[in-house]
Amino acid sequence: MKRVTLIGAGKVATHLGTALEDNGIIIQEVFSRDIKKARNLARRFYDARPTDSLNFKSSFSEIFIIAVSDSAISDVAEQIVLPNHNAILAHTSGATPLESLAGSTLYTGIFYPLQTFSFDKPVDFSQIPICIDATAKGALDRLAELAHRLTPKVFHLTNEERKKLHISAVFACNFTNYLMEVSSQMADEAGMAFQDLKHLVDETVEKAFSLNTPIDGQTGPAIRKDNKTIKRHQESLNTTHPNFLPIYQVMTDAIQGKVGQYKTAHEVEIDRLEKERLLIEEQIEKERAASGLSQEDEDYLS
């Protein structure tokens, strides 16, 4: 029977640890820098030991899973002390490369559940894809075996593939959720509850997953190029919610397939410097013409 140690006591560690124990895995230790959090989570498991120390030299765990914020992964990897029985150290991040664990141990890996987690909402791991990677085939096989305990949806992805998947998830989940928050505010001002839009959202999501591609189900004024409606929307937003107007414009342009209209901050700065250079050259030319000196004379004087 496999033994796993959880490094972290947040939402991911809570749900992952629960699912692992429900599927016959022993949770050996729970680490948190805040020992109270470690104790609270350890109590959920049969016989887990809470700890605020990263020294696991005497642990019996085979797999150590880092489930902390992305910014803390490297610090944990640098400080952790693992036992001498070929233990695997893996993290659960979708955006952090495998190399962030380099030097911490011989066997490192990725164990990334493609899901958003909340403390008060249970999840069904059998429906969640788990993406894995490792520095050695033996470690990859062991992580795959652990993942298959939870779900049939196990994928071996490289750093680059996992980064693209994470961006995909940001668009599908994080950005969509914020757009629903915008919708909620607008619905409230219209005298209706956001809950009244649930049938509309459900139908949109269902169509997106039933068609060949979500764009096949795209509706609304942008795809119809209904410029009169778009203009009315923009004027209303400019008056009531100017902070939402750029979002509306970017989304409308994207749906209509307009590209190249938006520049990065770097590109804007290059344009500014180029305009400044041209103005200086223009001013120098004017001063030269006023002085009556030729370029050769100026070079000589310089």
Coordinates of C-alpha atoms in Angstrom, one line a residue, residues 277-302:
R277 CA 13.7 60.5 -32.0
L278 CA 12.0 61.9 -35.1
L279 CA 11.0 65.1 -33.3
I280 CA 14.6 65.6 -32.2
E281 CA 15.9 65.1 -35.7
E282 CA 13.3 67.5 -37.0
Q283 CA 14.3 70.1 -34.5
I284 CA 18.0 69.7 -35.3
E285 CA 17.2 70.1 -39.0
K286 CA 15.2 73.3 -38.3
E287 CA 18.1 74.8 -36.2
R288 CA 20.6 73.9 -38.9
A289 CA 18.5 75.6 -41.6
A290 CA 18.2 78.7 -39.4
S291 CA 21.9 78.8 -38.7
G292 CA 22.8 78.6 -42.4
L293 CA 25.5 76.0 -41.7
S294 CA 26.0 72.9 -43.8
Q295 CA 26.3 69.5 -42.4
E296 CA 30.0 69.5 -43.2
D297 CA 30.5 72.8 -41.3
E298 CA 28.6 71.4 -38.3
D299 CA 30.7 68.2 -38.3
Y300 CA 33.9 70.3 -38.4
L301 CA 32.7 72.5 -35.5
S302 CA 31.8 69.5 -33.5

